PDB file of C-alpha atoms in Angstrom:
ATOM      1  CA  MET X   1      51.705  23.834  55.028  1.00 84.00           C
ATOM      2  CA  PHE X   2      54.882  21.902  55.404  1.00 94.00           C
ATOM      3  CA  THR X   3      56.189  19.110  57.439  1.00 94.00           C
ATOM      4  CA  TYR X   4      59.583  18.468  59.128  1.00 96.00           C
ATOM      5  CA  THR X   5      61.207  15.263  60.278  1.00 95.00           C
ATOM      6  CA  ILE X   6      63.153  15.484  63.417  1.00 94.00           C
ATOM      7  CA  ASN X   7      66.742  14.256  62.676  1.00 91.00           C
ATOM      8  CA  GLU X   8      68.178  13.849  66.236  1.00 91.00           C
ATOM      9  CA  ASN X   9      66.803  12.237  69.478  1.00 94.00           C
ATOM     10  CA  GLY X  10      65.488  14.472  72.223  1.00 95.00           C
ATOM     11  CA  LEU X  11      65.107  17.683  70.136  1.00 95.00           C
ATOM     12  CA  THR X  12      62.192  19.925  71.214  1.00 96.00           C
ATOM     13  CA  VAL X  13      60.154  22.198  69.099  1.00 96.00           C
ATOM     14  CA  GLU X  14      61.626  25.147  71.012  1.00 95.00           C
ATOM     15  CA  GLU X  15      65.180  23.983  70.368  1.00 95.00           C
ATOM     16  CA  LEU X  16      64.396  23.477  66.757  1.00 96.00           C
ATOM     17  CA  LEU X  17      63.082  27.020  66.344  1.00 96.00           C
ATOM     18  CA  ARG X  18      65.338  28.939  68.639  1.00 94.00           C
ATOM     19  CA  THR X  19      68.634  27.022  68.510  1.00 94.00           C
ATOM     20  CA  LYS X  20      68.705  25.067  65.254  1.00 94.00           C
ATOM     21  CA  TRP X  21      66.851  27.518  62.899  1.00 96.00           C
ATOM     22  CA  ARG X  22      67.640  30.510  65.127  1.00 94.00           C
ATOM     23  CA  LEU X  23      64.359  32.243  64.154  1.00 94.00           C
ATOM     24  CA  GLY X  24      63.636  35.675  65.583  1.00 91.00           C
ATOM     25  CA  LYS X  25      61.613  36.202  68.758  1.00 91.00           C
ATOM     26  CA  LYS X  26      58.675  37.640  66.739  1.00 92.00           C
ATOM     27  CA  ILE X  27      58.280  34.635  64.414  1.00 92.00           C
ATOM     28  CA  VAL X  28      58.655  32.219  67.289  1.00 93.00           C
ATOM     29  CA  HIS X  29      56.042  34.075  69.291  1.00 93.00           C
ATOM     30  CA  GLU X  30      53.609  34.142  66.338  1.00 93.00           C
ATOM     31  CA  LEU X  31      54.112  30.417  65.787  1.00 94.00           C
ATOM     32  CA  ARG X  32      53.454  29.690  69.443  1.00 93.00           C
ATOM     33  CA  MET X  33      50.335  31.881  69.608  1.00 92.00           C
ATOM     34  CA  ALA X  34      48.900  30.355  66.403  1.00 92.00           C
ATOM     35  CA  LYS X  35      49.542  26.802  67.760  1.00 93.00           C
ATOM     36  CA  ALA X  36      51.306  26.361  64.396  1.00 95.00           C
ATOM     37  CA  VAL X  37      53.304  23.080  65.233  1.00 95.00           C
ATOM     38  CA  THR X  38      51.293  19.938  65.453  1.00 95.00           C
ATOM     39  CA  LEU X  39      51.802  16.180  65.550  1.00 94.00           C
ATOM     40  CA  ASN X  40      49.099  13.906  64.243  1.00 91.00           C
ATOM     41  CA  GLY X  41      46.778  16.876  64.227  1.00 90.00           C
ATOM     42  CA  GLU X  42      47.360  17.810  67.913  1.00 92.00           C
ATOM     43  CA  PRO X  43      49.322  20.836  69.161  1.00 90.00           C
ATOM     44  CA  LEU X  44      52.728  19.951  70.540  1.00 91.00           C
ATOM     45  CA  LEU X  45      54.166  20.879  73.849  1.00 91.00           C
ATOM     46  CA  TRP X  46      57.196  23.021  72.801  1.00 92.00           C
ATOM     47  CA  LYS X  47      59.576  21.571  75.546  1.00 94.00           C
ATOM     48  CA  GLU X  48      58.576  17.960  74.892  1.00 93.00           C
ATOM     49  CA  PRO X  49      61.646  15.896  73.603  1.00 96.00           C
ATOM     50  CA  LEU X  50      60.867  14.227  70.304  1.00 96.00           C
ATOM     51  CA  GLU X  51      62.210  11.032  68.895  1.00 95.00           C
ATOM     52  CA  LYS X  52      64.447  11.022  65.700  1.00 95.00           C
ATOM     53  CA  GLY X  53      62.261  10.348  62.716  1.00 95.00           C
ATOM     54  CA  THR X  54      59.111  12.146  64.147  1.00 95.00           C
ATOM     55  CA  THR X  55      57.379  14.058  61.479  1.00 96.00           C
ATOM     56  CA  ILE X  56      55.795  17.306  62.699  1.00 96.00           C
ATOM     57  CA  HIS X  57      53.447  19.671  60.742  1.00 95.00           C
ATOM     58  CA  PHE X  58      53.663  23.438  60.326  1.00 96.00           C
ATOM     59  CA  ALA X  59      50.549  25.375  59.487  1.00 94.00           C
ATOM     60  CA  PHE X  60      50.241  29.217  59.844  1.00 92.00           C
ATOM     61  CA  ASP X  61      49.031  32.196  57.938  1.00 91.00           C
ATOM     62  CA  ILE X  62      51.408  33.384  55.210  1.00 93.00           C
ATOM     63  CA  PRO X  63      51.238  37.063  54.109  1.00 94.00           C
ATOM     64  CA  ALA X  64      50.937  37.875  50.433  1.00 96.00           C
ATOM     65  CA  SER X  65      53.926  39.277  48.624  1.00 96.00           C
ATOM     66  CA  ASN X  66      53.399  42.626  46.690  1.00 94.00           C
ATOM     67  CA  TYR X  67      54.785  41.620  43.402  1.00 96.00           C
ATOM     68  CA  ILE X  68      52.307  41.875  40.456  1.00 96.00           C
ATOM     69  CA  PRO X  69      52.299  38.651  38.527  1.00 97.00           C
ATOM     70  CA  THR X  70      53.133  38.878  34.845  1.00 97.00           C
ATOM     71  CA  ASP X  71      50.789  37.363  32.354  1.00 96.00           C
ATOM     72  CA  LYS X  72      53.140  34.479  31.771  1.00 96.00           C
ATOM     73  CA  CYS X  73      56.159  33.251  33.666  1.00 96.00           C
ATOM     74  CA  GLU X  74      59.153  33.490  31.399  1.00 95.00           C
ATOM     75  CA  VAL X  75      61.871  32.503  33.834  1.00 97.00           C
ATOM     76  CA  THR X  76      63.089  28.864  34.112  1.00 97.00           C
ATOM     77  CA  VAL X  77      62.718  27.073  37.404  1.00 98.00           C
ATOM     78  CA  ARG X  78      65.907  25.002  38.070  1.00 98.00           C
ATOM     79  CA  TYR X  79      64.968  23.638  41.548  1.00 98.00           C
ATOM     80  CA  GLU X  80      61.765  23.598  43.696  1.00 98.00           C
ATOM     81  CA  ASP X  81      60.597  22.101  46.973  1.00 97.00           C
ATOM     82  CA  GLU X  82      57.988  23.177  49.698  1.00 95.00           C
ATOM     83  CA  HIS X  83      60.391  25.933  50.974  1.00 97.00           C
ATOM     84  CA  CYS X  84      62.209  27.486  48.043  1.00 98.00           C
ATOM     85  CA  LEU X  85      62.563  27.979  44.280  1.00 98.00           C
ATOM     86  CA  ILE X  86      65.806  28.416  42.432  1.00 98.00           C
ATOM     87  CA  VAL X  87      65.150  30.229  39.172  1.00 98.00           C
ATOM     88  CA  SER X  88      67.391  31.213  36.242  1.00 98.00           C
ATOM     89  CA  LYS X  89      67.195  35.029  35.743  1.00 98.00           C
ATOM     90  CA  PRO X  90      67.824  36.215  32.177  1.00 96.00           C
ATOM     91  CA  LYS X  91      70.353  38.882  31.304  1.00 93.00           C
ATOM     92  CA  GLY X  92      68.835  42.299  31.144  1.00 92.00           C
ATOM     93  CA  MET X  93      66.044  41.549  33.601  1.00 95.00           C
ATOM     94  CA  ALA X  94      66.035  43.347  37.081  1.00 95.00           C
ATOM     95  CA  THR X  95      65.686  40.994  40.103  1.00 96.00           C
ATOM     96  CA  HIS X  96      62.904  43.024  41.656  1.00 96.00           C
ATOM     97  CA  PRO X  97      60.915  46.212  41.016  1.00 95.00           C
ATOM     98  CA  ASN X  98      62.537  49.584  41.899  1.00 90.00           C
ATOM     99  CA  GLU X  99      59.606  51.664  40.773  1.00 88.00           C
ATOM    100  CA  PRO X 100      55.829  51.155  41.048  1.00 84.00           C
ATOM    101  CA  MET X 101      55.687  50.624  37.303  1.00 87.00           C
ATOM    102  CA  ASP X 102      58.334  47.977  37.244  1.00 90.00           C
ATOM    103  CA  ASN X 103      56.200  44.906  36.538  1.00 93.00           C
ATOM    104  CA  ASP X 104      58.462  42.743  34.315  1.00 95.00           C
ATOM    105  CA  THR X 105      61.247  41.906  36.717  1.00 97.00           C
ATOM    106  CA  CYS X 106      62.305  38.436  37.756  1.00 98.00           C
ATOM    107  CA  MET X 107      60.109  38.508  40.969  1.00 98.00           C
ATOM    108  CA  ASN X 108      57.002  39.494  38.876  1.00 98.00           C
ATOM    109  CA  HIS X 109      57.669  36.319  36.753  1.00 98.00           C
ATOM    110  CA  VAL X 110      58.276  34.252  39.747  1.00 98.00           C
ATOM    111  CA  MET X 111      54.897  35.425  41.324  1.00 98.00           C
ATOM    112  CA  ARG X 112      53.171  34.402  38.133  1.00 98.00           C
ATOM    113  CA  TYR X 113      54.556  30.843  38.718  1.00 98.00           C
ATOM    114  CA  ILE X 114      53.761  30.975  42.438  1.00 98.00           C
ATOM    115  CA  VAL X 115      50.094  32.055  41.789  1.00 97.00           C
ATOM    116  CA  ASP X 116      49.686  29.542  39.008  1.00 97.00           C
ATOM    117  CA  HIS X 117      50.622  26.896  41.587  1.00 96.00           C
ATOM    118  CA  GLY X 118      48.262  28.002  44.295  1.00 95.00           C
ATOM    119  CA  GLY X 119      50.542  30.190  46.319  1.00 95.00           C
ATOM    120  CA  HIS X 120      50.793  33.989  47.103  1.00 96.00           C
ATOM    121  CA  TYR X 121      54.295  34.419  48.769  1.00 98.00           C
ATOM    122  CA  ALA X 122      57.662  34.669  47.184  1.00 98.00           C
ATOM    123  CA  GLU X 123      60.672  36.746  48.319  1.00 98.00           C
ATOM    124  CA  HIS X 124      64.223  36.724  46.927  1.00 98.00           C
ATOM    125  CA  VAL X 125      67.051  35.956  49.242  1.00 97.00           C
ATOM    126  CA  HIS X 126      69.755  37.669  47.318  1.00 94.00           C
ATOM    127  CA  ARG X 127      70.001  39.824  44.224  1.00 92.00           C
ATOM    128  CA  LEU X 128      71.633  39.659  40.769  1.00 93.00           C
ATOM    129  CA  ASP X 129      72.517  42.752  38.838  1.00 89.00           C
ATOM    130  CA  GLN X 130      70.284  43.414  35.835  1.00 90.00           C
ATOM    131  CA  GLY X 131      73.200  42.561  33.364  1.00 89.00           C
ATOM    132  CA  THR X 132      74.036  39.309  35.234  1.00 92.00           C
ATOM    133  CA  ASN X 133      72.112  36.161  34.292  1.00 95.00           C
ATOM    134  CA  GLY X 134      71.802  33.010  36.314  1.00 97.00           C
ATOM    135  CA  LEU X 135      70.604  31.448  39.618  1.00 98.00           C
ATOM    136  CA  LEU X 136      68.413  33.307  42.060  1.00 98.00           C
ATOM    137  CA  LEU X 137      67.144  31.697  45.428  1.00 98.00           C
ATOM    138  CA  VAL X 138      63.535  32.539  46.283  1.00 98.00           C
ATOM    139  CA  ALA X 139      61.855  31.685  49.667  1.00 98.00           C
ATOM    140  CA  LYS X 140      58.289  30.362  49.463  1.00 97.00           C
ATOM    141  CA  HIS X 141      57.276  31.129  53.113  1.00 96.00           C
ATOM    142  CA  PRO X 142      58.540  33.579  55.876  1.00 95.00           C
ATOM    143  CA  ILE X 143      60.339  30.905  57.989  1.00 96.00           C
ATOM    144  CA  ALA X 144      62.419  29.922  54.960  1.00 97.00           C
ATOM    145  CA  LYS X 145      63.103  33.587  54.209  1.00 97.00           C
ATOM    146  CA  SER X 146      64.379  34.184  57.706  1.00 96.00           C
ATOM    147  CA  ILE X 147      66.678  31.184  57.690  1.00 97.00           C
ATOM    148  CA  PHE X 148      68.035  31.641  54.165  1.00 97.00           C
ATOM    149  CA  ASP X 149      68.728  35.326  54.960  1.00 95.00           C
ATOM    150  CA  ARG X 150      70.862  34.272  57.902  1.00 95.00           C
ATOM    151  CA  MET X 151      72.640  31.693  55.855  1.00 95.00           C
ATOM    152  CA  ILE X 152      73.511  34.271  53.186  1.00 92.00           C
ATOM    153  CA  GLU X 153      74.958  36.492  56.047  1.00 90.00           C
ATOM    154  CA  GLU X 154      76.889  33.606  57.497  1.00 91.00           C
ATOM    155  CA  LYS X 155      78.213  32.566  54.039  1.00 90.00           C
ATOM    156  CA  THR X 156      76.812  28.965  54.124  1.00 94.00           C
ATOM    157  CA  ILE X 157      75.114  29.390  50.754  1.00 95.00           C
ATOM    158  CA  VAL X 158      77.997  29.149  48.290  1.00 94.00           C
ATOM    159  CA  ARG X 159      77.400  31.250  45.115  1.00 94.00           C
ATOM    160  CA  THR X 160      79.631  30.569  42.152  1.00 96.00           C
ATOM    161  CA  TYR X 161      79.871  32.820  39.087  1.00 96.00           C
ATOM    162  CA  ALA X 162      81.661  32.570  35.820  1.00 97.00           C
ATOM    163  CA  ALA X 163      83.188  35.692  34.314  1.00 96.00           C
ATOM    164  CA  GLU X 164      85.259  36.338  31.197  1.00 95.00           C
ATOM    165  CA  VAL X 165      87.713  39.114  31.918  1.00 96.00           C
ATOM    166  CA  GLN X 166      90.029  41.290  29.770  1.00 95.00           C
ATOM    167  CA  GLY X 167      93.682  40.171  29.783  1.00 94.00           C
ATOM    168  CA  ASN X 168      95.167  37.190  31.514  1.00 93.00           C
ATOM    169  CA  LEU X 169      95.593  36.991  35.270  1.00 95.00           C
ATOM    170  CA  ARG X 170      99.119  36.251  36.376  1.00 92.00           C
ATOM    171  CA  THR X 171      97.955  33.724  38.985  1.00 94.00           C
ATOM    172  CA  ASP X 172      95.644  30.761  38.504  1.00 95.00           C
ATOM    173  CA  SER X 173      93.749  31.563  41.681  1.00 97.00           C
ATOM    174  CA  GLY X 174      93.589  34.067  44.445  1.00 96.00           C
ATOM    175  CA  THR X 175      91.476  36.088  46.938  1.00 96.00           C
ATOM    176  CA  ILE X 176      90.589  39.813  46.621  1.00 96.00           C
ATOM    177  CA  ARG X 177      90.096  41.573  49.856  1.00 96.00           C
ATOM    178  CA  ALA X 178      89.200  45.205  49.161  1.00 96.00           C
ATOM    179  CA  ALA X 179      86.430  47.267  50.785  1.00 97.00           C
ATOM    180  CA  ILE X 180      83.813  48.607  48.445  1.00 97.00           C
ATOM    181  CA  GLY X 181      81.965  51.988  48.706  1.00 95.00           C
ATOM    182  CA  LYS X 182      79.853  54.266  46.491  1.00 93.00           C
ATOM    183  CA  ASP X 183      81.476  56.406  43.815  1.00 92.00           C
ATOM    184  CA  ARG X 184      80.786  59.901  44.869  1.00 89.00           C
ATOM    185  CA  HIS X 185      80.736  61.039  41.210  1.00 89.00           C
ATOM    186  CA  HIS X 186      78.451  58.413  39.835  1.00 90.00           C
ATOM    187  CA  ASN X 187      75.072  57.354  41.157  1.00 86.00           C
ATOM    188  CA  THR X 188      75.248  53.585  40.501  1.00 90.00           C
ATOM    189  CA  ARG X 189      79.024  52.904  40.193  1.00 93.00           C
ATOM    190  CA  ARG X 190      81.004  51.456  43.131  1.00 96.00           C
ATOM    191  CA  VAL X 191      84.709  51.757  43.928  1.00 95.00           C
ATOM    192  CA  VAL X 192      87.313  50.223  46.084  1.00 96.00           C
ATOM    193  CA  ALA X 193      87.410  52.484  49.091  1.00 93.00           C
ATOM    194  CA  PRO X 194      89.247  52.002  52.508  1.00 89.00           C
ATOM    195  CA  ASN X 195      86.123  53.242  54.365  1.00 92.00           C
ATOM    196  CA  GLY X 196      83.749  51.225  52.337  1.00 94.00           C
ATOM    197  CA  GLN X 197      82.083  47.819  53.341  1.00 94.00           C
ATOM    198  CA  SER X 198      84.425  44.733  53.616  1.00 94.00           C
ATOM    199  CA  ALA X 199      84.338  42.633  50.517  1.00 94.00           C
ATOM    200  CA  VAL X 200      85.991  39.281  49.764  1.00 94.00           C
ATOM    201  CA  THR X 201      86.082  37.524  46.418  1.00 95.00           C
ATOM    202  CA  HIS X 202      87.804  34.162  45.685  1.00 96.00           C
ATOM    203  CA  TYR X 203      88.548  33.384  41.969  1.00 97.00           C
ATOM    204  CA  GLU X 204      90.126  30.509  39.895  1.00 97.00           C
ATOM    205  CA  VAL X 205      91.096  30.749  36.313  1.00 97.00           C
ATOM    206  CA  VAL X 206      89.425  27.831  34.316  1.00 96.00           C
ATOM    207  CA  ASN X 207      90.222  28.892  30.742  1.00 95.00           C
ATOM    208  CA  ARG X 208      92.753  31.150  29.130  1.00 96.00           C
ATOM    209  CA  PHE X 209      92.303  32.601  25.637  1.00 94.00           C
ATOM    210  CA  LYS X 210      94.224  35.244  23.588  1.00 93.00           C
ATOM    211  CA  GLY X 211      93.431  38.459  25.342  1.00 93.00           C
ATOM    212  CA  THR X 212      90.911  37.112  27.859  1.00 95.00           C
ATOM    213  CA  CYS X 213      90.414  34.424  30.449  1.00 96.00           C
ATOM    214  CA  VAL X 214      87.431  32.783  32.167  1.00 96.00           C
ATOM    215  CA  VAL X 215      87.356  32.733  35.965  1.00 97.00           C
ATOM    216  CA  HIS X 216      85.026  31.004  38.326  1.00 97.00           C
ATOM    217  CA  VAL X 217      84.320  33.316  41.363  1.00 96.00           C
ATOM    218  CA  VAL X 218      82.970  32.502  44.718  1.00 95.00           C
ATOM    219  CA  LEU X 219      81.501  35.414  46.838  1.00 90.00           C
ATOM    220  CA  GLU X 220      82.245  35.513  50.460  1.00 87.00           C
ATOM    221  CA  THR X 221      80.367  38.772  50.827  1.00 87.00           C
ATOM    222  CA  GLY X 222      77.633  40.165  48.601  1.00 84.00           C
ATOM    223  CA  ARG X 223      78.365  43.813  47.945  1.00 90.00           C
ATOM    224  CA  THR X 224      76.629  45.697  45.017  1.00 89.00           C
ATOM    225  CA  HIS X 225      78.815  45.120  41.786  1.00 94.00           C
ATOM    226  CA  GLN X 226      81.313  43.174  43.923  1.00 95.00           C
ATOM    227  CA  ILE X 227      82.714  40.972  41.246  1.00 95.00           C
ATOM    228  CA  ARG X 228      82.727  43.766  38.636  1.00 95.00           C
ATOM    229  CA  VAL X 229      84.501  46.165  41.021  1.00 96.00           C
ATOM    230  CA  HIS X 230      87.112  43.596  42.284  1.00 97.00           C
ATOM    231  CA  MET X 231      88.051  42.295  38.803  1.00 96.00           C
ATOM    232  CA  ALA X 232      88.365  45.869  37.573  1.00 96.00           C
ATOM    233  CA  HIS X 233      90.549  46.604  40.653  1.00 95.00           C
ATOM    234  CA  LEU X 234      92.923  43.825  39.554  1.00 95.00           C
ATOM    235  CA  GLY X 235      93.166  45.467  36.130  1.00 95.00           C
ATOM    236  CA  HIS X 236      91.067  42.822  34.502  1.00 96.00           C
ATOM    237  CA  PRO X 237      87.441  44.200  34.132  1.00 96.00           C
ATOM    238  CA  ILE X 238      84.759  41.841  32.983  1.00 96.00           C
ATOM    239  CA  VAL X 239      84.517  41.754  29.227  1.00 94.00           C
ATOM    240  CA  GLY X 240      82.068  44.302  27.993  1.00 92.00           C
ATOM    241  CA  ASP X 241      81.671  45.995  31.412  1.00 93.00           C
ATOM    242  CA  THR X 242      82.119  49.554  30.151  1.00 94.00           C
ATOM    243  CA  MET X 243      81.132  51.048  33.598  1.00 93.00           C
ATOM    244  CA  TYR X 244      84.220  49.525  34.969  1.00 94.00           C
ATOM    245  CA  GLY X 245      86.631  50.318  32.197  1.00 92.00           C
ATOM    246  CA  ALA X 246      86.229  47.471  29.755  1.00 91.00           C
ATOM    247  CA  ARG X 247      85.885  47.813  26.003  1.00 90.00           C
ATOM    248  CA  GLU X 248      82.397  47.761  24.656  1.00 88.00           C
ATOM    249  CA  THR X 249      81.268  44.448  23.011  1.00 84.00           C
ATOM    250  CA  ASP X 250      79.057  44.135  19.867  1.00 81.00           C
ATOM    251  CA  SER X 251      76.187  42.967  22.060  1.00 82.00           C
ATOM    252  CA  GLY X 252      76.744  45.751  24.559  1.00 81.00           C
ATOM    253  CA  ASP X 253      76.553  43.090  27.391  1.00 85.00           C
ATOM    254  CA  TYR X 254      79.148  41.995  29.928  1.00 90.00           C
ATOM    255  CA  ALA X 255      79.957  38.383  30.563  1.00 85.00           C
ATOM    256  CA  LEU X 256      78.897  37.410  34.196  1.00 92.00           C
ATOM    257  CA  HIS X 257      76.818  34.335  34.909  1.00 96.00           C
ATOM    258  CA  ALA X 258      75.642  32.991  38.340  1.00 96.00           C
ATOM    259  CA  ILE X 259      76.317  29.387  37.501  1.00 97.00           C
ATOM    260  CA  GLN X 260      75.942  27.346  40.777  1.00 97.00           C
ATOM    261  CA  LEU X 261      74.255  27.559  44.240  1.00 97.00           C
ATOM    262  CA  ALA X 262      75.222  25.085  46.910  1.00 97.00           C
ATOM    263  CA  PHE X 263      74.029  24.694  50.530  1.00 97.00           C
ATOM    264  CA  ILE X 264      72.842  22.339  53.193  1.00 97.00           C
ATOM    265  CA  HIS X 265      69.112  22.542  53.095  1.00 97.00           C
ATOM    266  CA  PRO X 266      67.903  23.591  56.589  1.00 96.00           C
ATOM    267  CA  PHE X 267      64.561  21.761  56.158  1.00 96.00           C
ATOM    268  CA  LEU X 268      65.628  18.621  54.252  1.00 95.00           C
ATOM    269  CA  ASN X 269      68.998  18.293  55.990  1.00 93.00           C
ATOM    270  CA  GLU X 270      70.734  17.336  52.757  1.00 95.00           C
ATOM    271  CA  GLN X 271      73.149  19.082  50.402  1.00 97.00           C
ATOM    272  CA  ILE X 272      71.574  20.924  47.416  1.00 98.00           C
ATOM    273  CA  ILE X 273      73.643  21.795  44.431  1.00 98.00           C
ATOM    274  CA  VAL X 274      71.975  23.468  41.610  1.00 98.00           C
ATOM    275  CA  LYS X 275      73.737  24.428  38.281  1.00 98.00           C
ATOM    276  CA  ASP X 276      72.686  26.757  35.500  1.00 96.00           C
ATOM    277  CA  ASN X 277      73.320  26.073  31.858  1.00 83.00           C
TER     278      ASN X 277
END
């Protein structure tokens, strides 16, 4: 299904899976039982040291994802390899279905692309709000999903957003550290709350206009509505984000765009930087 080239002398399959990729016990056990890792068509001894440059092969049963494919894929693929896709989600489209009848979400479109290219598995690694457009990382097999999930948790996938906010921030850059919790008076709204989940947002002003400014934002955590809540907490809600106190725009939209994903690829061992237009 995919190959991996050993990039250090003496690494064993067991060390690769348990130490380097830090896969869970269940996945490791399933790979061992399936004799999923081979060299030149022969099963490998898991504790046998391998030479740098050795290319090993992984082949195992991949479960089918449950997303119903759309008739046509209408999301743009910005990056693809054997392990992942990075797509550009349009504004107004949900990341994934929330109800059985939701069949026009980003993941439904992604599944159309996957099926058209001979696959049957796709799972999103993170989410974007329906009103946010931009880059979404999608795993193409369960090992990639497990590793990318951990990388999100450990903040080694850097997600950069562009937002136009009301007013002009006093400082050119800063960090917002304010826990976020649910608003008891509103089903979907979030608020800064001392007993909420910790949330950290870094921002830098890149353009100043009369009455607004554009900031680039890097998330250290990934709470629901994090950027929207934090910017409103500073007194500078995102332009058009009426849920968080901004004035309504003619379009009715708010201005938040996931513009860049950057990470060291766990399978290719090289830095990947993908930008959205």
